[in-house]
Amino acid sequence: MDRDWTKRTRAVHEGARRSQFAELSEAIFLTQGFDYPSAEAAEARFEKAARDEFIYARYGNPTVAIFEDRLAMIEGAEDAFACASGMAAVNGALMALLKAGDRVVAARALFGSCLYILEEVLGRFGVEVVLVDGTDLEAWRRAVTPGTAAVFFEMISNPVLEVVDLPAVAEIAHAAGAKVIVDNVFATPVFSRAFEQGADLVVYSATKHIDGQGRCLGGAILGPREVIRGPVQTYMKHSGGAISPFNAWVMLKGLETLDLRVRAQAAGARLIAEGLKDDPRFARVIYPGLAGHPGHALFPEGGTLLALDLAGGKEAAFKVLNALDIWRISNNLGDAKSIITHPATTTHQNLPEETRSVLGIGPGLLRLSVGLEDPADLLADLRAALDTL
Ligand SMILES: *Cc1c(COP(=O)(O)O)cnc(C)c1O
């Protein structure tokens, strides 16, 4: 690709591989196998395959390769490996790099399945996992002892949108020799500066903003080529977490509109946060784009999600949920449709009450993912629902 093009232009074209028909829209190569021109060619390919020499779809596929190259370009990574889901990516990144006896320090406010992999799975294989408050740099300093293998966190946490100081945590981690692995779903590839700020690997659930229309599962691990085409690819290709070519195609077409969608959704989230921030029915209106948010300086773009903490607790939260018209009650995020969820009774239902309270997930907390509807309509819908209280 022409290096003078900006990211937004390249996001429409990067990585394209065309068949002999020169199709304009990228093709879905729905094939698991590849036909070798000779026995010698097959032998050579198994010995060492170039990037565009494919063997089996679990290892790689042309449609998947377009998605990987396009996403790596947008994120500013050397390379990417696409995965069947965000969790296949998180599991792959951790399993590819860690071994028994290693120590991992992670932020406590994690997506539930990430917590399961760290505590249950890695724990069973003799990896020591220490959880800290992600916003407390002193806690990171204490926990990241020399020889720590990796740190893992969501730069913007779910659902209370705490912002981890990525550059500072990366400095602490690198001083101890630890790799920095960031689950960057809430920041999105549009607003992420993770690699500039010191991340070694970034993982995404493509299911969220990258698809952006709630259709398919997908994920990716991004980082230096020697790691992605080295231990990450080796682990992923043998353990079976490859994305299907169809899902990769949905995701790569999503990348063409990602910038426009995420910026429009973030503008909507900002308008809603500003419209509600002084409403006395909320104990807290949480949006990193608001000047008063403790993570504002680290993530002034704010993102596409906000959290509203209703003073009236669960009863008020359920009443508002049930009175909404446009907002859908669901637990996806990053979708074109605006989505609202009550974490305490759904995504975080299984956590003990005291863990929920440490994480700030109270009975009145609602998490909102702003979609592509007119933000004025979304705000009016919220206000009408609040007026039923
Ligand atoms: C959704 C999500 C995941 C898991 O992604 P799937 O595609 O559902 O497997 C991991 N981390 C974060 C922060 C997420 O939001």
PDB file of N, CA and C in Angstrom, residues 243-320:
ATOM      1  N   ILE A 243     -10.468 -18.067  12.935  1.00  0.00           N
ATOM      2  CA  ILE A 243     -11.746 -17.469  12.548  1.00  0.00           C
ATOM      3  C   ILE A 243     -12.204 -18.119  11.234  1.00  0.00           C
ATOM      4  N   SER A 244     -13.514 -18.188  11.022  1.00  0.00           N
ATOM      5  CA  SER A 244     -13.988 -18.719   9.736  1.00  0.00           C
ATOM      6  C   SER A 244     -13.807 -17.630   8.677  1.00  0.00           C
ATOM      7  N   PRO A 245     -13.539 -18.016   7.428  1.00  0.00           N
ATOM      8  CA  PRO A 245     -13.370 -17.018   6.365  1.00  0.00           C
ATOM      9  C   PRO A 245     -14.611 -16.124   6.217  1.00  0.00           C
ATOM     10  N   PHE A 246     -15.787 -16.697   6.441  1.00  0.00           N
ATOM     11  CA  PHE A 246     -16.991 -15.861   6.315  1.00  0.00           C
ATOM     12  C   PHE A 246     -16.988 -14.767   7.381  1.00  0.00           C
ATOM     13  N   ASN A 247     -16.715 -15.150   8.633  1.00  0.00           N
ATOM     14  CA  ASN A 247     -16.694 -14.146   9.697  1.00  0.00           C
ATOM     15  C   ASN A 247     -15.589 -13.117   9.461  1.00  0.00           C
ATOM     16  N   ALA A 248     -14.434 -13.588   8.963  1.00  0.00           N
ATOM     17  CA  ALA A 248     -13.342 -12.654   8.679  1.00  0.00           C
ATOM     18  C   ALA A 248     -13.760 -11.642   7.622  1.00  0.00           C
ATOM     19  N   TRP A 249     -14.539 -12.096   6.642  1.00  0.00           N
ATOM     20  CA  TRP A 249     -15.016 -11.194   5.596  1.00  0.00           C
ATOM     21  C   TRP A 249     -15.967 -10.135   6.171  1.00  0.00           C
ATOM     22  N   VAL A 250     -16.874 -10.580   7.055  1.00  0.00           N
ATOM     23  CA  VAL A 250     -17.779  -9.616   7.705  1.00  0.00           C
ATOM     24  C   VAL A 250     -16.939  -8.582   8.465  1.00  0.00           C
ATOM     25  N   MET A 251     -15.928  -9.042   9.171  1.00  0.00           N
ATOM     26  CA  MET A 251     -15.095  -8.134   9.963  1.00  0.00           C
ATOM     27  C   MET A 251     -14.280  -7.195   9.087  1.00  0.00           C
ATOM     28  N   LEU A 252     -13.752  -7.710   7.991  1.00  0.00           N
ATOM     29  CA  LEU A 252     -12.899  -6.839   7.167  1.00  0.00           C
ATOM     30  C   LEU A 252     -13.739  -5.782   6.465  1.00  0.00           C
ATOM     31  N   LYS A 253     -14.980  -6.118   6.109  1.00  0.00           N
ATOM     32  CA  LYS A 253     -15.858  -5.079   5.555  1.00  0.00           C
ATOM     33  C   LYS A 253     -16.229  -4.082   6.653  1.00  0.00           C
ATOM     34  N   GLY A 254     -16.333  -4.566   7.878  1.00  0.00           N
ATOM     35  CA  GLY A 254     -16.591  -3.670   9.012  1.00  0.00           C
ATOM     36  C   GLY A 254     -15.474  -2.654   9.191  1.00  0.00           C
ATOM     37  N   LEU A 255     -14.246  -3.051   8.920  1.00  0.00           N
ATOM     38  CA  LEU A 255     -13.114  -2.133   9.091  1.00  0.00           C
ATOM     39  C   LEU A 255     -13.209  -0.929   8.146  1.00  0.00           C
ATOM     40  N   GLU A 256     -13.896  -1.104   6.996  1.00  0.00           N
ATOM     41  CA  GLU A 256     -14.009   0.011   6.046  1.00  0.00           C
ATOM     42  C   GLU A 256     -14.826   1.160   6.629  1.00  0.00           C
ATOM     43  N   THR A 257     -15.754   0.847   7.529  1.00  0.00           N
ATOM     44  CA  THR A 257     -16.618   1.895   8.091  1.00  0.00           C
ATOM     45  C   THR A 257     -16.333   2.132   9.575  1.00  0.00           C
ATOM     46  N   LEU A 258     -15.340   1.439  10.129  1.00  0.00           N
ATOM     47  CA  LEU A 258     -15.088   1.503  11.577  1.00  0.00           C
ATOM     48  C   LEU A 258     -14.853   2.938  12.068  1.00  0.00           C
ATOM     49  N   ASP A 259     -14.005   3.666  11.360  1.00  0.00           N
ATOM     50  CA  ASP A 259     -13.656   5.010  11.794  1.00  0.00           C
ATOM     51  C   ASP A 259     -14.909   5.906  11.865  1.00  0.00           C
ATOM     52  N   LEU A 260     -15.689   5.878  10.791  1.00  0.00           N
ATOM     53  CA  LEU A 260     -16.906   6.701  10.748  1.00  0.00           C
ATOM     54  C   LEU A 260     -17.874   6.303  11.855  1.00  0.00           C
ATOM     55  N   ARG A 261     -18.064   4.998  12.017  1.00  0.00           N
ATOM     56  CA  ARG A 261     -19.043   4.526  12.999  1.00  0.00           C
ATOM     57  C   ARG A 261     -18.617   4.884  14.414  1.00  0.00           C
ATOM     58  N   VAL A 262     -17.352   4.568  14.754  1.00  0.00           N
ATOM     59  CA  VAL A 262     -16.907   4.767  16.132  1.00  0.00           C
ATOM     60  C   VAL A 262     -16.919   6.255  16.488  1.00  0.00           C
ATOM     61  N   ARG A 263     -16.501   7.110  15.552  1.00  0.00           N
ATOM     62  CA  ARG A 263     -16.524   8.541  15.853  1.00  0.00           C
ATOM     63  C   ARG A 263     -17.954   9.050  16.027  1.00  0.00           C
ATOM     64  N   ALA A 264     -18.880   8.564  15.217  1.00  0.00           N
ATOM     65  CA  ALA A 264     -20.282   8.993  15.359  1.00  0.00           C
ATOM     66  C   ALA A 264     -20.862   8.475  16.676  1.00  0.00           C
ATOM     67  N   GLN A 265     -20.534   7.238  17.026  1.00  0.00           N
ATOM     68  CA  GLN A 265     -21.053   6.662  18.272  1.00  0.00           C
ATOM     69  C   GLN A 265     -20.465   7.390  19.486  1.00  0.00           C
ATOM     70  N   ALA A 266     -19.182   7.750  19.404  1.00  0.00           N
ATOM     71  CA  ALA A 266     -18.559   8.476  20.514  1.00  0.00           C
ATOM     72  C   ALA A 266     -19.154   9.876  20.648  1.00  0.00           C
ATOM     73  N   ALA A 267     -19.446  10.514  19.527  1.00  0.00           N
ATOM     74  CA  ALA A 267     -20.077  11.839  19.591  1.00  0.00           C
ATOM     75  C   ALA A 267     -21.447  11.718  20.257  1.00  0.00           C
ATOM     76  N   GLY A 268     -22.166  10.646  19.948  1.00  0.00           N
ATOM     77  CA  GLY A 268     -23.459  10.409  20.580  1.00  0.00           C
ATOM     78  C   GLY A 268     -23.320  10.174  22.072  1.00  0.00           C
ATOM     79  N   ALA A 269     -22.324   9.379  22.447  1.00  0.00           N
ATOM     80  CA  ALA A 269     -22.110   9.085  23.869  1.00  0.00           C
ATOM     81  C   ALA A 269     -21.799  10.374  24.630  1.00  0.00           C
ATOM     82  N   ARG A 270     -21.009  11.241  23.999  1.00  0.00           N
ATOM     83  CA  ARG A 270     -20.659  12.514  24.643  1.00  0.00           C
ATOM     84  C   ARG A 270     -21.911  13.377  24.843  1.00  0.00           C
ATOM     85  N   LEU A 271     -22.725  13.452  23.799  1.00  0.00           N
ATOM     86  CA  LEU A 271     -23.932  14.280  23.901  1.00  0.00           C
ATOM     87  C   LEU A 271     -24.844  13.764  25.024  1.00  0.00           C
ATOM     88  N   ILE A 272     -24.984  12.455  25.132  1.00  0.00           N
ATOM     89  CA  ILE A 272     -25.855  11.874  26.157  1.00  0.00           C
ATOM     90  C   ILE A 272     -25.258  12.102  27.550  1.00  0.00           C
ATOM     91  N   ALA A 273     -23.939  11.897  27.676  1.00  0.00           N
ATOM     92  CA  ALA A 273     -23.294  12.106  28.984  1.00  0.00           C
ATOM     93  C   ALA A 273     -23.453  13.562  29.421  1.00  0.00           C
ATOM     94  N   GLU A 274     -23.249  14.479  28.492  1.00  0.00           N
ATOM     95  CA  GLU A 274     -23.372  15.893  28.864  1.00  0.00           C
ATOM     96  C   GLU A 274     -24.815  16.241  29.179  1.00  0.00           C
ATOM     97  N   GLY A 275     -25.741  15.637  28.458  1.00  0.00           N
ATOM     98  CA  GLY A 275     -27.153  15.916  28.687  1.00  0.00           C
ATOM     99  C   GLY A 275     -27.651  15.403  30.029  1.00  0.00           C
ATOM    100  N   LEU A 276     -27.005  14.372  30.567  1.00  0.00           N
ATOM    101  CA  LEU A 276     -27.504  13.756  31.803  1.00  0.00           C
ATOM    102  C   LEU A 276     -26.632  14.040  33.021  1.00  0.00           C
ATOM    103  N   LYS A 277     -25.454  14.660  32.818  1.00  0.00           N
ATOM    104  CA  LYS A 277     -24.466  14.695  33.913  1.00  0.00           C
ATOM    105  C   LYS A 277     -24.944  15.449  35.155  1.00  0.00           C
ATOM    106  N   ASP A 278     -25.859  16.389  35.000  1.00  0.00           N
ATOM    107  CA  ASP A 278     -26.319  17.138  36.172  1.00  0.00           C
ATOM    108  C   ASP A 278     -27.689  16.671  36.661  1.00  0.00           C
ATOM    109  N   ASP A 279     -28.167  15.559  36.118  1.00  0.00           N
ATOM    110  CA  ASP A 279     -29.487  15.060  36.516  1.00  0.00           C
ATOM    111  C   ASP A 279     -29.403  14.460  37.921  1.00  0.00           C
ATOM    112  N   PRO A 280     -30.186  14.977  38.862  1.00  0.00           N
ATOM    113  CA  PRO A 280     -30.066  14.527  40.260  1.00  0.00           C
ATOM    114  C   PRO A 280     -30.495  13.076  40.490  1.00  0.00           C
ATOM    115  N   ARG A 281     -31.148  12.447  39.503  1.00  0.00           N
ATOM    116  CA  ARG A 281     -31.552  11.048  39.703  1.00  0.00           C
ATOM    117  C   ARG A 281     -30.369  10.085  39.590  1.00  0.00           C
ATOM    118  N   PHE A 282     -29.220  10.602  39.128  1.00  0.00           N
ATOM    119  CA  PHE A 282     -28.031   9.757  39.039  1.00  0.00           C
ATOM    120  C   PHE A 282     -27.058  10.058  40.174  1.00  0.00           C
ATOM    121  N   ALA A 283     -26.549   9.010  40.826  1.00  0.00           N
ATOM    122  CA  ALA A 283     -25.466   9.188  41.784  1.00  0.00           C
ATOM    123  C   ALA A 283     -24.170   9.482  41.017  1.00  0.00           C
ATOM    124  N   ARG A 284     -24.001   8.847  39.855  1.00  0.00           N
ATOM    125  CA  ARG A 284     -22.810   9.074  39.029  1.00  0.00           C
ATOM    126  C   ARG A 284     -23.182   8.955  37.558  1.00  0.00           C
ATOM    127  N   VAL A 285     -22.639   9.855  36.747  1.00  0.00           N
ATOM    128  CA  VAL A 285     -22.695   9.707  35.294  1.00  0.00           C
ATOM    129  C   VAL A 285     -21.245   9.528  34.855  1.00  0.00           C
ATOM    130  N   ILE A 286     -20.936   8.310  34.387  1.00  0.00           N
ATOM    131  CA  ILE A 286     -19.538   7.955  34.137  1.00  0.00           C
ATOM    132  C   ILE A 286     -19.273   7.939  32.639  1.00  0.00           C
ATOM    133  N   TYR A 287     -18.422   8.866  32.187  1.00  0.00           N
ATOM    134  CA  TYR A 287     -18.004   8.892  30.781  1.00  0.00           C
ATOM    135  C   TYR A 287     -16.610   9.504  30.723  1.00  0.00           C
ATOM    136  N   PRO A 288     -15.613   8.759  30.264  1.00  0.00           N
ATOM    137  CA  PRO A 288     -14.235   9.288  30.271  1.00  0.00           C
ATOM    138  C   PRO A 288     -14.068  10.573  29.465  1.00  0.00           C
ATOM    139  N   GLY A 289     -14.997  10.864  28.573  1.00  0.00           N
ATOM    140  CA  GLY A 289     -14.931  12.100  27.786  1.00  0.00           C
ATOM    141  C   GLY A 289     -15.320  13.337  28.582  1.00  0.00           C
ATOM    142  N   LEU A 290     -15.929  13.144  29.766  1.00  0.00           N
ATOM    143  CA  LEU A 290     -16.294  14.300  30.614  1.00  0.00           C
ATOM    144  C   LEU A 290     -15.070  14.746  31.398  1.00  0.00           C
ATOM    145  N   ALA A 291     -14.909  16.066  31.510  1.00  0.00           N
ATOM    146  CA  ALA A 291     -13.700  16.614  32.156  1.00  0.00           C
ATOM    147  C   ALA A 291     -13.539  16.112  33.587  1.00  0.00           C
ATOM    148  N   GLY A 292     -14.641  15.833  34.282  1.00  0.00           N
ATOM    149  CA  GLY A 292     -14.540  15.417  35.681  1.00  0.00           C
ATOM    150  C   GLY A 292     -14.154  13.943  35.878  1.00  0.00           C
ATOM    151  N   HIS A 293     -14.115  13.152  34.821  1.00  0.00           N
ATOM    152  CA  HIS A 293     -13.791  11.724  34.959  1.00  0.00           C
ATOM    153  C   HIS A 293     -12.313  11.568  35.310  1.00  0.00           C
ATOM    154  N   PRO A 294     -11.981  10.715  36.306  1.00  0.00           N
ATOM    155  CA  PRO A 294     -10.571  10.594  36.719  1.00  0.00           C
ATOM    156  C   PRO A 294      -9.633  10.121  35.598  1.00  0.00           C
ATOM    157  N   GLY A 295     -10.178   9.458  34.577  1.00  0.00           N
ATOM    158  CA  GLY A 295      -9.326   8.998  33.477  1.00  0.00           C
ATOM    159  C   GLY A 295      -9.375   9.910  32.264  1.00  0.00           C
ATOM    160  N   HIS A 296      -9.965  11.104  32.424  1.00  0.00           N
ATOM    161  CA  HIS A 296     -10.195  11.984  31.266  1.00  0.00           C
ATOM    162  C   HIS A 296      -8.915  12.308  30.488  1.00  0.00           C
ATOM    163  N   ALA A 297      -7.843  12.641  31.224  1.00  0.00           N
ATOM    164  CA  ALA A 297      -6.600  13.040  30.541  1.00  0.00           C
ATOM    165  C   ALA A 297      -6.019  11.874  29.744  1.00  0.00           C
ATOM    166  N   LEU A 298      -6.281  10.642  30.208  1.00  0.00           N
ATOM    167  CA  LEU A 298      -5.722   9.467  29.537  1.00  0.00           C
ATOM    168  C   LEU A 298      -6.560   9.048  28.330  1.00  0.00           C
ATOM    169  N   PHE A 299      -7.853   9.376  28.347  1.00  0.00           N
ATOM    170  CA  PHE A 299      -8.731   8.948  27.260  1.00  0.00           C
ATOM    171  C   PHE A 299      -9.780  10.028  26.986  1.00  0.00           C
ATOM    172  N   PRO A 300      -9.316  11.210  26.518  1.00  0.00           N
ATOM    173  CA  PRO A 300     -10.250  12.320  26.307  1.00  0.00           C
ATOM    174  C   PRO A 300     -11.276  12.032  25.216  1.00  0.00           C
ATOM    175  N   GLU A 301     -10.987  11.068  24.316  1.00  0.00           N
ATOM    176  CA  GLU A 301     -11.934  10.724  23.243  1.00  0.00           C
ATOM    177  C   GLU A 301     -13.225  10.160  23.821  1.00  0.00           C
ATOM    178  N   GLY A 302     -13.144   9.567  25.013  1.00  0.00           N
ATOM    179  CA  GLY A 302     -14.344   9.144  25.738  1.00  0.00           C
ATOM    180  C   GLY A 302     -14.911   7.797  25.344  1.00  0.00           C
ATOM    181  N   GLY A 303     -14.859   7.454  24.057  1.00  0.00           N
ATOM    182  CA  GLY A 303     -15.365   6.156  23.606  1.00  0.00           C
ATOM    183  C   GLY A 303     -16.861   6.137  23.395  1.00  0.00           C
ATOM    184  N   THR A 304     -17.386   4.950  23.153  1.00  0.00           N
ATOM    185  CA  THR A 304     -18.780   4.795  22.741  1.00  0.00           C
ATOM    186  C   THR A 304     -19.681   4.286  23.867  1.00  0.00           C
ATOM    187  N   LEU A 305     -19.093   4.090  25.051  1.00  0.00           N
ATOM    188  CA  LEU A 305     -19.873   3.567  26.175  1.00  0.00           C
ATOM    189  C   LEU A 305     -19.943   4.558  27.310  1.00  0.00           C
ATOM    190  N   LEU A 306     -21.038   4.514  28.040  1.00  0.00           N
ATOM    191  CA  LEU A 306     -21.112   5.262  29.277  1.00  0.00           C
ATOM    192  C   LEU A 306     -21.826   4.424  30.326  1.00  0.00           C
ATOM    193  N   ALA A 307     -21.664   4.825  31.570  1.00  0.00           N
ATOM    194  CA  ALA A 307     -22.328   4.115  32.658  1.00  0.00           C
ATOM    195  C   ALA A 307     -23.079   5.132  33.494  1.00  0.00           C
ATOM    196  N   LEU A 308     -24.305   4.769  33.855  1.00  0.00           N
ATOM    197  CA  LEU A 308     -25.167   5.655  34.640  1.00  0.00           C
ATOM    198  C   LEU A 308     -25.523   4.937  35.926  1.00  0.00           C
ATOM    199  N   ASP A 309     -25.295   5.588  37.040  1.00  0.00           N
ATOM    200  CA  ASP A 309     -25.594   4.953  38.321  1.00  0.00           C
ATOM    201  C   ASP A 309     -26.809   5.647  38.933  1.00  0.00           C
ATOM    202  N   LEU A 310     -27.936   4.947  38.902  1.00  0.00           N
ATOM    203  CA  LEU A 310     -29.182   5.533  39.406  1.00  0.00           C
ATOM    204  C   LEU A 310     -29.215   5.485  40.921  1.00  0.00           C
ATOM    205  N   ALA A 311     -29.522   6.612  41.520  1.00  0.00           N
ATOM    206  CA  ALA A 311     -29.592   6.682  42.980  1.00  0.00           C
ATOM    207  C   ALA A 311     -30.665   5.733  43.512  1.00  0.00           C
ATOM    208  N   GLY A 312     -31.701   5.466  42.729  1.00  0.00           N
ATOM    209  CA  GLY A 312     -32.809   4.624  43.190  1.00  0.00           C
ATOM    210  C   GLY A 312     -32.555   3.125  43.162  1.00  0.00           C
ATOM    211  N   GLY A 313     -31.329   2.668  42.873  1.00  0.00           N
ATOM    212  CA  GLY A 313     -31.001   1.238  42.938  1.00  0.00           C
ATOM    213  C   GLY A 313     -31.662   0.396  41.866  1.00  0.00           C
ATOM    214  N   LYS A 314     -31.797  -0.929  42.186  1.00  0.00           N
ATOM    215  CA  LYS A 314     -32.292  -1.893  41.198  1.00  0.00           C
ATOM    216  C   LYS A 314     -33.708  -1.567  40.724  1.00  0.00           C
ATOM    217  N   GLU A 315     -34.549  -1.147  41.653  1.00  0.00           N
ATOM    218  CA  GLU A 315     -35.945  -0.882  41.288  1.00  0.00           C
ATOM    219  C   GLU A 315     -36.027   0.215  40.232  1.00  0.00           C
ATOM    220  N   ALA A 316     -35.266   1.296  40.475  1.00  0.00           N
ATOM    221  CA  ALA A 316     -35.247   2.402  39.516  1.00  0.00           C
ATOM    222  C   ALA A 316     -34.626   1.944  38.196  1.00  0.00           C
ATOM    223  N   ALA A 317     -33.543   1.158  38.292  1.00  0.00           N
ATOM    224  CA  ALA A 317     -32.852   0.709  37.072  1.00  0.00           C
ATOM    225  C   ALA A 317     -33.782  -0.135  36.201  1.00  0.00           C
ATOM    226  N   PHE A 318     -34.508  -1.079  36.825  1.00  0.00           N
ATOM    227  CA  PHE A 318     -35.415  -1.939  36.054  1.00  0.00           C
ATOM    228  C   PHE A 318     -36.568  -1.120  35.456  1.00  0.00           C
ATOM    229  N   LYS A 319     -37.051  -0.141  36.226  1.00  0.00           N
ATOM    230  CA  LYS A 319     -38.157   0.681  35.731  1.00  0.00           C
ATOM    231  C   LYS A 319     -37.725   1.456  34.475  1.00  0.00           C
ATOM    232  N   VAL A 320     -36.504   2.009  34.533  1.00  0.00           N
ATOM    233  CA  VAL A 320     -35.988   2.745  33.369  1.00  0.00           C
ATOM    234  C   VAL A 320     -35.802   1.792  32.181  1.00  0.00           C
TER     235      VAL A 320
END
